[in-house]
Amino acid sequence: MNVVRKDQSYFFFTEEVSLLYHGHGVMSSNISHLVTCRCAAVDLRGHGDSVTTDDGDLSSETMSSEVGNIVKALYGEDPPPIILVGHSMGGSIAVNTAFRHLIPSLIGLIVIDVVEGTALEALTSMQSFVRGRPAVFKSLEHAIEWSVRAGQIRNVESAKVSMVGQLKRLDTAETATSQLDHEHEMEVVTSTSDTIAEEDEEEENGESETSKNSTDRLQSTDKLTSDTPESSTKPQQHTESLKKPESSTKYTWRIDLGKTEPFWKGWFQGLSEKFLSCDCPKMLLLAGVDRLDKELTIGQMQGKFQMQVLPQCGHAVHEDSPDKVADVLATFMVRYKVAEATHNFERAFPGC
């Protein structure tokens, strides 16, 4: 599996199936051990490193249309079978994409912890929640620590990936992911230059200096290994870089959630009806059964969709328990025979 780290959405590819996921790299790493798939990530409008002519237009119509356009750009007129997966607002975008038939090869829809009734109720206190968050963080480490202490994300490893994707530098507006990517590139270039310089010096000084220079290179490599991530494709690629934050660099949120209020109701109104009307296999993954509204409760009793509950998780189910969510998604894909299980796969959720 190849993983390209971005911040908001993921495509999982096998020869037969693609799965679009609104989440982060820890979960995608887990699922790669269970089924044979390839993961590439894209940032939706207004998120991560994406830049559009109007980042403020976060309507469900605009963003769902862009999901369809991304699939078309990747595959043209003949896309493979695709499963859409979305969490929270991303779940509403996935539902709207499916409801509008924007992906003709859609074969599955998985929504993580978003229900119309409870989402609309929560909007009344959304502005208070947004105002209660710190406006500025003195470092990336500080932001990660806050997210865990505040209960936004309960898994530290997930927070190390997810929070970085939500922030930008206060002074330059450069996204934190872009900044760390540049720092990583500079470390690689510096390491390469140092190695070349040492080899040139070795040739000039002759055989007598070979042992000394080899020792120096080993020490230099040891230091680099402790400071630099092993691969830019791993979901933890920025973790080690966080050990060396610039003391003068402060960070703020990539997107001002308060300004997106005009779109909030549009994300969730009619969501239950749209979800139930989609004619592909569907799953609702929740942190608790109390989140079900009346329409979905009736639909679930009628067997219109599968439901999986993962208790003891917060709203960010896929980040709090990435291993369990990976199990659920893998079971769904194997059940419908759209992905091949690896030798690591053991069906943990037989009811899926």
Short mmCIF file of C-alpha atoms in Angstrom, two decimals:
data_model
loop_
_atom_site.label_atom_id
_atom_site.label_comp_id
_atom_site.label_asym_id
_atom_site.label_seq_id
_atom_site.Cartn_x
_atom_site.Cartn_y
_atom_site.Cartn_z
CA MET A 1 0.00 0.00 0.00
CA ASN A 2 1.25 3.47 -0.88
CA VAL A 3 0.13 6.28 1.42
CA VAL A 4 0.28 9.92 0.39
CA ARG A 5 -0.20 12.05 3.50
CA LYS A 6 -2.70 14.88 3.32
CA ASP A 7 -5.32 16.01 5.74
CA GLN A 8 -8.95 15.56 4.98
CA SER A 9 -9.89 12.70 2.72
CA TYR A 10 -8.50 9.38 1.60
CA PHE A 11 -8.94 7.20 -1.44
CA PHE A 12 -8.34 3.50 -0.90
CA PHE A 13 -7.60 1.67 -4.15
CA THR A 14 -7.52 -1.98 -5.02
CA GLU A 15 -7.79 -3.39 -8.50
CA GLU A 16 -11.54 -3.59 -8.00
CA VAL A 17 -12.48 -0.91 -5.49
CA SER A 18 -11.74 2.63 -4.42
CA LEU A 19 -12.79 3.95 -1.04
CA LEU A 20 -12.90 7.67 -0.22
CA TYR A 21 -12.30 8.32 3.44
CA HIS A 22 -12.48 11.51 5.47
CA GLY A 23 -10.02 10.79 8.24
CA HIS A 24 -6.30 10.39 8.80
CA GLY A 25 -3.21 8.25 8.30
CA VAL A 26 -3.15 6.08 11.45
CA MET A 27 -6.38 4.35 10.49
CA SER A 28 -5.29 3.97 6.87
CA SER A 29 -2.07 2.33 8.02
CA ASN A 30 -4.08 -0.16 10.07
CA ILE A 31 -6.44 -1.08 7.26
CA SER A 32 -3.51 -1.72 4.91
CA HIS A 33 -2.53 -4.66 7.10
CA LEU A 34 -5.99 -6.19 6.80
CA VAL A 35 -6.85 -5.85 3.11
CA THR A 36 -4.80 -5.28 -0.01
CA CYS A 37 -5.31 -1.64 -0.94
CA ARG A 38 -3.55 1.55 -1.92
CA CYS A 39 -4.26 4.85 -0.20
CA ALA A 40 -3.89 8.34 -1.67
CA ALA A 41 -5.09 11.45 0.12
CA VAL A 42 -6.65 14.70 -1.06
CA ASP A 43 -7.56 17.87 0.79
CA LEU A 44 -11.08 19.10 0.23
CA ARG A 45 -11.82 22.76 -0.46
CA GLY A 46 -10.80 24.96 2.45
CA HIS A 47 -8.87 22.18 4.16
CA GLY A 48 -5.19 21.24 4.38
CA ASP A 49 -3.07 22.48 1.48
CA SER A 50 -5.89 22.90 -1.04
CA VAL A 51 -6.30 26.37 -2.55
CA THR A 52 -9.29 27.45 -4.65
CA THR A 53 -10.62 30.73 -5.97
CA ASP A 54 -13.22 30.67 -3.19
CA ASP A 55 -12.17 28.67 -0.13
CA GLY A 56 -15.14 30.14 1.72
CA ASP A 57 -17.69 28.21 -0.35
CA LEU A 58 -18.09 25.08 1.75
CA SER A 59 -21.61 24.21 0.69
CA SER A 60 -22.49 20.54 0.46
CA GLU A 61 -23.33 21.01 -3.23
CA THR A 62 -19.92 22.47 -4.06
CA MET A 63 -17.87 19.98 -2.08
CA SER A 64 -19.83 16.91 -3.18
CA SER A 65 -19.45 18.04 -6.79
CA GLU A 66 -15.70 18.30 -6.26
CA VAL A 67 -15.56 14.76 -4.91
CA GLY A 68 -17.17 13.60 -8.14
CA ASN A 69 -14.75 15.74 -10.15
CA ILE A 70 -11.75 14.25 -8.33
CA VAL A 71 -12.85 10.73 -9.17
CA LYS A 72 -13.39 11.74 -12.80
CA ALA A 73 -9.98 13.40 -12.96
CA LEU A 74 -8.36 10.23 -11.62
CA TYR A 75 -10.21 7.71 -13.76
CA GLY A 76 -11.94 9.51 -16.58
CA GLU A 77 -15.19 7.97 -17.73
CA ASP A 78 -14.40 4.47 -16.45
CA PRO A 79 -13.82 4.60 -12.66
CA PRO A 80 -13.51 1.39 -10.64
CA PRO A 81 -16.15 0.41 -8.05
CA ILE A 82 -15.95 2.93 -5.21
CA ILE A 83 -16.96 2.97 -1.55
CA LEU A 84 -17.43 6.40 0.00
CA VAL A 85 -16.64 6.86 3.68
CA GLY A 86 -17.00 10.10 5.63
CA HIS A 87 -16.80 11.31 9.21
CA SER A 88 -18.94 14.15 10.61
CA MET A 89 -19.14 16.91 7.98
CA GLY A 90 -17.23 14.60 5.65
CA GLY A 91 -20.01 12.07 6.17
CA SER A 92 -22.59 14.57 4.96
CA ILE A 93 -20.46 15.25 1.88
CA ALA A 94 -20.20 11.51 1.20
CA VAL A 95 -23.98 11.12 1.53
CA ASN A 96 -24.66 14.06 -0.77
CA THR A 97 -22.19 12.73 -3.32
CA ALA A 98 -23.96 9.36 -3.30
CA PHE A 99 -27.45 10.89 -3.29
CA ARG A 100 -26.64 13.04 -6.34
CA HIS A 101 -25.24 10.03 -8.23
CA LEU A 102 -21.97 11.88 -8.85
CA ILE A 103 -19.97 8.63 -8.87
CA PRO A 104 -21.57 6.14 -11.28
CA SER A 105 -19.47 3.23 -10.01
CA LEU A 106 -20.42 3.69 -6.35
CA ILE A 107 -20.91 0.37 -4.56
CA GLY A 108 -20.88 1.35 -0.89
CA LEU A 109 -21.41 4.18 1.59
CA ILE A 110 -20.07 4.31 5.16
CA VAL A 111 -20.88 7.23 7.47
CA ILE A 112 -19.01 7.71 10.74
CA ASP A 113 -20.76 9.35 13.71
CA VAL A 114 -22.99 11.86 12.01
CA VAL A 115 -26.78 11.77 12.31
CA GLU A 116 -29.11 14.52 11.15
CA GLY A 117 -31.08 14.91 14.38
CA THR A 118 -28.17 15.10 16.81
CA ALA A 119 -26.06 17.16 14.39
CA LEU A 120 -28.75 19.83 14.01
CA GLU A 121 -29.25 19.94 17.78
CA ALA A 122 -25.52 20.41 18.31
CA LEU A 123 -25.41 23.42 15.99
CA THR A 124 -27.04 25.58 18.65
CA SER A 125 -23.90 25.37 20.76
CA MET A 126 -21.41 25.20 17.90
CA GLN A 127 -20.35 28.85 18.07
CA SER A 128 -19.70 28.53 21.80
CA PHE A 129 -17.54 25.50 21.13
CA VAL A 130 -15.58 27.35 18.44
CA ARG A 131 -15.03 30.38 20.67
CA GLY A 132 -13.87 28.11 23.48
CA ARG A 133 -10.95 26.75 21.48
CA PRO A 134 -7.53 28.45 21.74
CA ALA A 135 -7.10 30.91 18.90
CA VAL A 136 -3.31 30.52 18.80
CA PHE A 137 -0.90 27.75 19.76
CA LYS A 138 2.70 28.51 20.69
CA SER A 139 3.91 25.32 18.99
CA LEU A 140 2.66 22.21 17.25
CA GLU A 141 3.42 20.20 20.38
CA HIS A 142 1.21 22.55 22.38
CA ALA A 143 -1.65 22.10 19.89
CA ILE A 144 -1.37 18.31 20.06
CA GLU A 145 -1.31 18.36 23.84
CA TRP A 146 -4.40 20.59 23.93
CA SER A 147 -6.37 18.33 21.59
CA VAL A 148 -5.74 15.31 23.82
CA ARG A 149 -6.32 17.10 27.13
CA ALA A 150 -9.54 18.67 25.81
CA GLY A 151 -10.79 15.28 24.64
CA GLN A 152 -11.01 16.31 20.99
CA ILE A 153 -8.86 13.31 20.09
CA ARG A 154 -8.17 10.59 22.64
CA ASN A 155 -5.41 8.82 20.75
CA VAL A 156 -2.06 10.62 20.97
CA GLU A 157 -0.67 9.09 17.77
CA SER A 158 -3.79 10.16 15.88
CA ALA A 159 -3.53 13.67 17.31
CA LYS A 160 0.06 13.97 16.08
CA VAL A 161 -1.21 13.55 12.53
CA SER A 162 -4.66 15.12 12.66
CA MET A 163 -3.84 18.36 14.49
CA VAL A 164 -0.95 19.20 12.17
CA GLY A 165 -3.34 19.07 9.23
CA GLN A 166 -5.68 21.59 10.86
CA LEU A 167 -3.15 24.34 11.53
CA LYS A 168 -1.22 27.04 9.70
CA ARG A 169 1.57 29.40 10.68
CA LEU A 170 0.33 32.64 12.17
CA ASP A 171 3.03 34.77 10.53
CA THR A 172 3.13 33.38 6.99
CA ALA A 173 -0.21 31.48 6.72
CA GLU A 174 1.76 28.47 5.45
CA THR A 175 0.06 25.24 6.45
CA ALA A 176 1.82 23.23 9.12
CA THR A 177 1.96 20.19 6.85
CA SER A 178 3.63 22.20 4.11
CA GLN A 179 6.13 23.69 6.56
CA LEU A 180 7.13 20.28 7.93
CA ASP A 181 7.39 18.84 4.43
CA HIS A 182 9.82 21.63 3.51
CA GLU A 183 11.84 21.05 6.68
CA HIS A 184 12.03 17.35 5.90
CA GLU A 185 13.20 18.07 2.33
CA MET A 186 15.91 20.40 3.66
CA GLU A 187 17.11 17.74 6.11
CA VAL A 188 17.38 15.23 3.27
CA VAL A 189 19.30 17.69 1.08
CA THR A 190 21.65 18.58 3.96
CA SER A 191 22.26 14.93 4.72
CA THR A 192 23.04 14.18 1.08
CA SER A 193 25.43 17.15 0.81
CA ASP A 194 27.25 16.14 3.99
CA THR A 195 27.68 12.59 2.73
CA ILE A 196 29.06 13.76 -0.63
CA ALA A 197 31.46 16.17 1.10
CA GLU A 198 32.73 13.42 3.38
CA GLU A 199 33.30 11.09 0.44
CA ASP A 200 35.26 13.78 -1.43
CA GLU A 201 37.38 14.43 1.64
CA GLU A 202 38.00 10.71 1.99
CA GLU A 203 39.29 10.49 -1.59
CA GLU A 204 41.62 13.46 -1.05
CA ASN A 205 43.08 12.21 2.24
CA GLY A 206 43.61 8.66 1.02
CA GLU A 207 43.22 5.28 2.61
CA SER A 208 44.54 6.38 6.01
CA GLU A 209 41.44 8.49 6.69
CA THR A 210 38.89 5.82 5.71
CA SER A 211 38.25 4.49 9.21
CA LYS A 212 37.90 7.94 10.79
CA ASN A 213 35.49 9.26 8.13
CA SER A 214 33.39 6.10 8.24
CA THR A 215 32.97 6.59 11.98
CA ASP A 216 31.99 10.22 11.45
CA ARG A 217 29.39 9.25 8.87
CA LEU A 218 27.88 6.67 11.21
CA GLN A 219 27.58 9.26 13.95
CA SER A 220 26.02 11.74 11.52
CA THR A 221 23.57 9.08 10.31
CA ASP A 222 22.61 8.20 13.88
CA LYS A 223 21.81 11.83 14.61
CA LEU A 224 19.79 12.19 11.39
CA THR A 225 17.82 9.03 12.12
CA SER A 226 16.82 10.34 15.53
CA ASP A 227 15.66 13.66 14.11
CA THR A 228 14.17 12.72 10.74
CA PRO A 229 11.15 10.55 9.84
CA GLU A 230 12.06 7.40 7.91
CA SER A 231 9.65 8.00 5.04
CA SER A 232 7.41 10.80 3.87
CA THR A 233 4.75 8.22 3.04
CA LYS A 234 4.23 6.98 6.60
CA PRO A 235 1.26 8.39 8.54
CA GLN A 236 3.58 9.36 11.39
CA GLN A 237 5.88 11.30 9.03
CA HIS A 238 5.69 14.56 11.01
CA THR A 239 5.90 13.09 14.50
CA GLU A 240 9.67 13.35 14.95
CA SER A 241 9.78 16.83 13.43
CA LEU A 242 7.58 18.02 16.26
CA LYS A 243 10.51 17.55 18.63
CA LYS A 244 12.19 20.64 17.17
CA PRO A 245 9.58 23.42 16.95
CA GLU A 246 10.73 26.93 16.28
CA SER A 247 10.25 28.87 19.50
CA SER A 248 9.14 31.97 17.62
CA THR A 249 6.64 30.19 15.40
CA LYS A 250 2.99 30.26 16.44
CA TYR A 251 0.06 28.49 14.82
CA THR A 252 -3.63 29.13 14.31
CA TRP A 253 -6.47 27.18 12.72
CA ARG A 254 -6.29 26.50 8.98
CA ILE A 255 -10.00 27.25 8.64
CA ASP A 256 -12.15 29.68 10.63
CA LEU A 257 -15.08 27.46 11.60
CA GLY A 258 -17.10 30.41 12.87
CA LYS A 259 -17.28 31.85 9.37
CA THR A 260 -18.67 28.61 7.95
CA GLU A 261 -21.93 28.94 9.91
CA PRO A 262 -24.05 29.76 6.81
CA PHE A 263 -23.35 26.22 5.56
CA TRP A 264 -23.96 24.25 8.76
CA LYS A 265 -27.65 23.45 8.28
CA GLY A 266 -27.07 22.64 4.62
CA TRP A 267 -24.58 19.96 5.62
CA PHE A 268 -27.08 18.07 7.76
CA GLN A 269 -30.68 18.92 6.84
CA GLY A 270 -32.35 15.98 5.11
CA LEU A 271 -29.28 13.82 5.72
CA SER A 272 -31.16 10.82 7.13
CA GLU A 273 -33.59 10.65 4.21
CA LYS A 274 -30.78 11.00 1.69
CA PHE A 275 -28.73 8.30 3.41
CA LEU A 276 -31.63 5.84 3.48
CA SER A 277 -32.54 6.52 -0.15
CA CYS A 278 -29.09 5.59 -1.50
CA ASP A 279 -29.48 2.18 -3.12
CA CYS A 280 -25.94 0.88 -2.47
CA PRO A 281 -24.89 -1.13 0.63
CA LYS A 282 -24.68 1.26 3.58
CA MET A 283 -23.16 1.29 7.06
CA LEU A 284 -23.51 3.72 9.95
CA LEU A 285 -20.62 3.63 12.41
CA LEU A 286 -21.44 5.33 15.72
CA ALA A 287 -19.86 6.04 19.10
CA GLY A 288 -23.20 5.35 20.81
CA VAL A 289 -26.76 4.27 19.97
CA ASP A 290 -28.10 7.44 21.62
CA ARG A 291 -27.04 9.32 18.52
CA LEU A 292 -29.73 7.68 16.33
CA ASP A 293 -32.67 9.87 15.34
CA LYS A 294 -36.18 8.55 14.74
CA GLU A 295 -35.86 8.15 10.99
CA LEU A 296 -32.64 6.18 11.21
CA THR A 297 -33.97 4.08 14.09
CA ILE A 298 -36.88 2.97 11.92
CA GLY A 299 -34.59 2.42 8.95
CA GLN A 300 -32.23 0.31 11.02
CA MET A 301 -35.12 -1.84 12.30
CA GLN A 302 -36.21 -2.35 8.69
CA GLY A 303 -32.72 -3.51 7.75
CA LYS A 304 -32.04 -0.65 5.35
CA PHE A 305 -28.44 -0.30 6.51
CA GLN A 306 -25.87 -1.97 8.71
CA MET A 307 -24.93 -0.37 12.00
CA GLN A 308 -21.81 -0.78 14.10
CA VAL A 309 -21.36 0.86 17.50
CA LEU A 310 -17.91 1.44 18.99
CA PRO A 311 -18.51 2.57 22.59
CA GLN A 312 -15.94 4.35 24.73
CA CYS A 313 -15.01 6.58 21.79
CA GLY A 314 -15.51 10.28 21.34
CA HIS A 315 -16.96 11.91 18.25
CA ALA A 316 -13.71 11.28 16.36
CA VAL A 317 -14.30 7.53 16.35
CA HIS A 318 -11.79 6.81 13.59
CA GLU A 319 -9.08 8.72 15.45
CA ASP A 320 -9.81 7.43 18.95
CA SER A 321 -9.92 3.77 17.82
CA PRO A 322 -8.27 3.60 14.39
CA ASP A 323 -7.61 -0.13 14.74
CA LYS A 324 -11.25 -0.98 15.41
CA VAL A 325 -12.52 1.26 12.62
CA ALA A 326 -10.03 -0.38 10.27
CA ASP A 327 -11.47 -3.76 11.29
CA VAL A 328 -15.00 -2.55 10.51
CA LEU A 329 -14.06 -1.16 7.09
CA ALA A 330 -12.03 -4.23 6.20
CA THR A 331 -14.91 -6.52 7.19
CA PHE A 332 -17.31 -4.48 5.06
CA MET A 333 -15.01 -4.67 2.04
CA VAL A 334 -14.32 -8.39 2.42
CA ARG A 335 -17.99 -9.19 2.95
CA TYR A 336 -18.90 -7.58 -0.35
CA LYS A 337 -15.87 -9.15 -2.01
CA VAL A 338 -14.41 -5.89 -3.22
CA ALA A 339 -11.01 -6.28 -1.55
CA GLU A 340 -8.78 -9.22 -0.81
CA ALA A 341 -7.98 -9.96 2.83
CA THR A 342 -4.37 -10.35 3.91
CA HIS A 343 -3.14 -13.07 6.26
CA ASN A 344 -3.52 -10.53 9.10
CA PHE A 345 -7.28 -10.24 8.67
CA GLU A 346 -9.47 -11.80 11.33
CA ARG A 347 -13.13 -10.93 11.26
CA ALA A 348 -13.65 -9.08 14.53
CA PHE A 349 -17.14 -7.83 13.66
CA PRO A 350 -19.18 -10.78 12.32
CA GLY A 351 -22.34 -8.70 12.36
CA CYS A 352 -21.04 -6.31 9.72
#
